[in-house]
Structure formats: C-alpha cells, structure tokens
mmCIF file with all atom_site columns, C-alpha atoms in Angstrom:
data_model
loop_
_atom_site.group_PDB
_atom_site.id
_atom_site.type_symbol
_atom_site.label_atom_id
_atom_site.label_alt_id
_atom_site.label_comp_id
_atom_site.label_asym_id
_atom_site.label_entity_id
_atom_site.label_seq_id
_atom_site.pdbx_PDB_ins_code
_atom_site.Cartn_x
_atom_site.Cartn_y
_atom_site.Cartn_z
_atom_site.occupancy
_atom_site.B_iso_or_equiv
_atom_site.pdbx_formal_charge
_atom_site.auth_seq_id
_atom_site.auth_comp_id
_atom_site.auth_asym_id
_atom_site.auth_atom_id
_atom_site.pdbx_PDB_model_num
ATOM 1  C CA . UNK A 1 1  ? 0.640  -25.687 20.387 1.00 0.00 ? 13 UNK A CA 1
ATOM 2  C CA . UNK A 1 2  ? 3.144  -23.799 18.285 1.00 0.00 ? 14 UNK A CA 1
ATOM 3  C CA . UNK A 1 3  ? 2.033  -22.201 15.037 1.00 0.00 ? 15 UNK A CA 1
ATOM 4  C CA . UNK A 1 4  ? 4.428  -21.093 12.327 1.00 0.00 ? 16 UNK A CA 1
ATOM 5  C CA . UNK A 1 5  ? 3.680  -18.897 9.397  1.00 0.00 ? 17 UNK A CA 1
ATOM 6  C CA . UNK A 1 6  ? 4.297  -15.837 7.343  1.00 0.00 ? 18 UNK A CA 1
ATOM 7  C CA . UNK A 1 7  ? 2.722  -12.428 7.388  1.00 0.00 ? 19 UNK A CA 1
ATOM 8  C CA . UNK A 1 8  ? 2.555  -9.920  4.590  1.00 0.00 ? 20 UNK A CA 1
ATOM 9  C CA . UNK A 1 9  ? 1.823  -6.232  4.945  1.00 0.00 ? 21 UNK A CA 1
ATOM 10 C CA . UNK A 1 10 ? 1.112  -4.224  1.809  1.00 0.00 ? 22 UNK A CA 1
ATOM 11 C CA . UNK A 1 11 ? -0.280 -0.782  1.105  1.00 0.00 ? 23 UNK A CA 1
ATOM 12 C CA . UNK A 1 12 ? 0.167  2.496   -0.673 1.00 0.00 ? 24 UNK A CA 1
ATOM 13 C CA . UNK A 1 13 ? 3.193  4.717   -0.086 1.00 0.00 ? 25 UNK A CA 1
ATOM 14 C CA . UNK A 1 14 ? 2.726  6.685   3.119  1.00 0.00 ? 26 UNK A CA 1
ATOM 15 C CA . UNK A 1 15 ? -0.070 4.479   4.457  1.00 0.00 ? 27 UNK A CA 1
ATOM 16 C CA . UNK A 1 16 ? 1.883  3.675   7.632  1.00 0.00 ? 28 UNK A CA 1
ATOM 17 C CA . UNK A 1 17 ? 3.106  0.154   6.850  1.00 0.00 ? 29 UNK A CA 1
ATOM 18 C CA . UNK A 1 18 ? 6.521  0.591   8.461  1.00 0.00 ? 30 UNK A CA 1
ATOM 19 C CA . UNK A 1 19 ? 5.062  2.296   11.524 1.00 0.00 ? 31 UNK A CA 1
ATOM 20 C CA . UNK A 1 20 ? 2.452  -0.447  11.929 1.00 0.00 ? 32 UNK A CA 1
ATOM 21 C CA . UNK A 1 21 ? 5.079  -3.149  11.516 1.00 0.00 ? 33 UNK A CA 1
ATOM 22 C CA . UNK A 1 22 ? 7.360  -1.578  14.128 1.00 0.00 ? 34 UNK A CA 1
ATOM 23 C CA . UNK A 1 23 ? 4.455  -1.262  16.578 1.00 0.00 ? 35 UNK A CA 1
ATOM 24 C CA . UNK A 1 24 ? 3.417  -4.882  16.011 1.00 0.00 ? 36 UNK A CA 1
ATOM 25 C CA . UNK A 1 25 ? 6.916  -6.352  16.290 1.00 0.00 ? 37 UNK A CA 1
ATOM 26 C CA . UNK A 1 26 ? 7.782  -4.257  19.347 1.00 0.00 ? 38 UNK A CA 1
ATOM 27 C CA . UNK A 1 27 ? 5.558  -6.486  21.468 1.00 0.00 ? 39 UNK A CA 1
ATOM 28 C CA . UNK A 1 28 ? 6.977  -9.778  20.186 1.00 0.00 ? 40 UNK A CA 1
ATOM 29 C CA . UNK A 1 29 ? 9.472  -11.819 22.166 1.00 0.00 ? 41 UNK A CA 1
ATOM 30 C CA . UNK A 1 30 ? 12.692 -11.647 20.120 1.00 0.00 ? 42 UNK A CA 1
ATOM 31 C CA . UNK A 1 31 ? 13.790 -15.161 21.065 1.00 0.00 ? 43 UNK A CA 1
ATOM 32 C CA . UNK A 1 32 ? 10.487 -16.641 19.850 1.00 0.00 ? 44 UNK A CA 1
ATOM 33 C CA . UNK A 1 33 ? 9.967  -14.686 16.626 1.00 0.00 ? 45 UNK A CA 1
ATOM 34 C CA . UNK A 1 34 ? 12.141 -13.838 13.672 1.00 0.00 ? 46 UNK A CA 1
ATOM 35 C CA . UNK A 1 35 ? 10.976 -10.778 11.759 1.00 0.00 ? 47 UNK A CA 1
ATOM 36 C CA . UNK A 1 36 ? 12.263 -10.318 8.223  1.00 0.00 ? 48 UNK A CA 1
ATOM 37 C CA . UNK A 1 37 ? 11.697 -7.007  6.477  1.00 0.00 ? 49 UNK A CA 1
ATOM 38 C CA . UNK A 1 38 ? 11.852 -6.818  2.691  1.00 0.00 ? 50 UNK A CA 1
ATOM 39 C CA . UNK A 1 39 ? 11.013 -3.402  1.316  1.00 0.00 ? 51 UNK A CA 1
ATOM 40 C CA . UNK A 1 40 ? 11.527 -4.151  -2.367 1.00 0.00 ? 52 UNK A CA 1
ATOM 41 C CA . UNK A 1 41 ? 8.403  -4.730  -4.400 1.00 0.00 ? 53 UNK A CA 1
ATOM 42 C CA . UNK A 1 42 ? 8.127  -6.748  -7.569 1.00 0.00 ? 54 UNK A CA 1
ATOM 43 C CA . UNK A 1 43 ? 10.716 -9.383  -6.667 1.00 0.00 ? 55 UNK A CA 1
ATOM 44 C CA . UNK A 1 44 ? 10.617 -12.606 -8.624 1.00 0.00 ? 56 UNK A CA 1
ATOM 45 C CA . UNK A 1 45 ? 10.061 -15.733 -6.510 1.00 0.00 ? 57 UNK A CA 1
ATOM 46 C CA . UNK A 1 46 ? 13.751 -16.616 -6.909 1.00 0.00 ? 58 UNK A CA 1
ATOM 47 C CA . UNK A 1 47 ? 14.909 -13.210 -5.710 1.00 0.00 ? 59 UNK A CA 1
ATOM 48 C CA . UNK A 1 48 ? 12.396 -13.234 -2.858 1.00 0.00 ? 60 UNK A CA 1
ATOM 49 C CA . UNK A 1 49 ? 13.728 -16.578 -1.595 1.00 0.00 ? 61 UNK A CA 1
ATOM 50 C CA . UNK A 1 50 ? 17.279 -15.305 -2.075 1.00 0.00 ? 62 UNK A CA 1
ATOM 51 C CA . UNK A 1 51 ? 16.538 -12.276 0.102  1.00 0.00 ? 63 UNK A CA 1
ATOM 52 C CA . UNK A 1 52 ? 14.845 -14.459 2.720  1.00 0.00 ? 64 UNK A CA 1
ATOM 53 C CA . UNK A 1 53 ? 17.921 -16.711 2.798  1.00 0.00 ? 65 UNK A CA 1
ATOM 54 C CA . UNK A 1 54 ? 20.233 -13.745 3.264  1.00 0.00 ? 66 UNK A CA 1
ATOM 55 C CA . UNK A 1 55 ? 18.160 -12.357 6.127  1.00 0.00 ? 67 UNK A CA 1
ATOM 56 C CA . UNK A 1 56 ? 18.027 -15.763 7.835  1.00 0.00 ? 68 UNK A CA 1
ATOM 57 C CA . UNK A 1 57 ? 21.798 -16.149 7.588  1.00 0.00 ? 69 UNK A CA 1
ATOM 58 C CA . UNK A 1 58 ? 21.605 -18.905 4.978  1.00 0.00 ? 70 UNK A CA 1
ATOM 59 C CA . UNK A 1 59 ? 23.799 -19.023 1.898  1.00 0.00 ? 71 UNK A CA 1
ATOM 60 C CA . UNK A 1 60 ? 21.515 -18.410 -1.082 1.00 0.00 ? 72 UNK A CA 1
ATOM 61 C CA . UNK A 1 61 ? 21.753 -21.146 -3.679 1.00 0.00 ? 73 UNK A CA 1
ATOM 62 C CA . UNK A 1 62 ? 23.110 -20.211 -7.081 1.00 0.00 ? 74 UNK A CA 1
ATOM 63 C CA . UNK A 1 63 ? 20.681 -22.350 -9.048 1.00 0.00 ? 75 UNK A CA 1
ATOM 64 C CA . UNK A 1 64 ? 16.935 -21.799 -8.984 1.00 0.00 ? 76 UNK A CA 1
ATOM 65 C CA . UNK A 1 65 ? 16.440 -25.542 -8.471 1.00 0.00 ? 77 UNK A CA 1
ATOM 66 C CA . UNK A 1 66 ? 18.256 -25.254 -5.149 1.00 0.00 ? 78 UNK A CA 1
ATOM 67 C CA . UNK A 1 67 ? 15.779 -22.704 -3.773 1.00 0.00 ? 79 UNK A CA 1
ATOM 68 C CA . UNK A 1 68 ? 14.038 -25.534 -1.941 1.00 0.00 ? 80 UNK A CA 1
ATOM 69 C CA . UNK A 1 69 ? 16.771 -25.210 0.727  1.00 0.00 ? 81 UNK A CA 1
ATOM 70 C CA . UNK A 1 70 ? 15.614 -21.652 1.381  1.00 0.00 ? 82 UNK A CA 1
ATOM 71 C CA . UNK A 1 71 ? 11.949 -22.652 1.284  1.00 0.00 ? 83 UNK A CA 1
ATOM 72 C CA . UNK A 1 72 ? 12.642 -25.304 3.925  1.00 0.00 ? 84 UNK A CA 1
ATOM 73 C CA . UNK A 1 73 ? 14.630 -22.824 6.017  1.00 0.00 ? 85 UNK A CA 1
ATOM 74 C CA . UNK A 1 74 ? 11.787 -20.317 5.832  1.00 0.00 ? 86 UNK A CA 1
ATOM 75 C CA . UNK A 1 75 ? 9.323  -22.953 7.026  1.00 0.00 ? 87 UNK A CA 1
ATOM 76 C CA . UNK A 1 76 ? 11.391 -23.698 10.155 1.00 0.00 ? 88 UNK A CA 1
#
C-alpha cells in the first residue's frame, strides 16, 4: 500500500531542524519521494501554495481561486 502525505518540521532557531531534515531525507529513495523545503515562516496560505507549486515545477496560478490546481498537484 502506498501512503502519501505531508510532513512539517518546526522549532526554535538553532534547534537543529535543517540538520534533522537532511539526516532524515538522506535515507529516502529520491525516485520515490519528493522533498520540498520552505524556510520562510509566516506565509499566507496563498503564498505557501505558490511556493509549493514553484518547487514542484508547476506554474503558480495568478488568482487565489486557481490555487486548487496547486493543492491537487501537492496531493499527487
């Protein structure tokens, strides 16, 4: 069975988030997993989906109503 999902890693500055993420992703098979790294905090939902689209190679929609394309792309 194949499971899809998102992960979120948060913490204080200097807590080792980036180091932990690199260690975790190092053991993943690149062809089976797509890791997206967004370091900005405080993004609005629209800007978060825009950044996800960019990192997945999708053209971000101009209108907020079109963000469903990115949501669907993120789910696949």
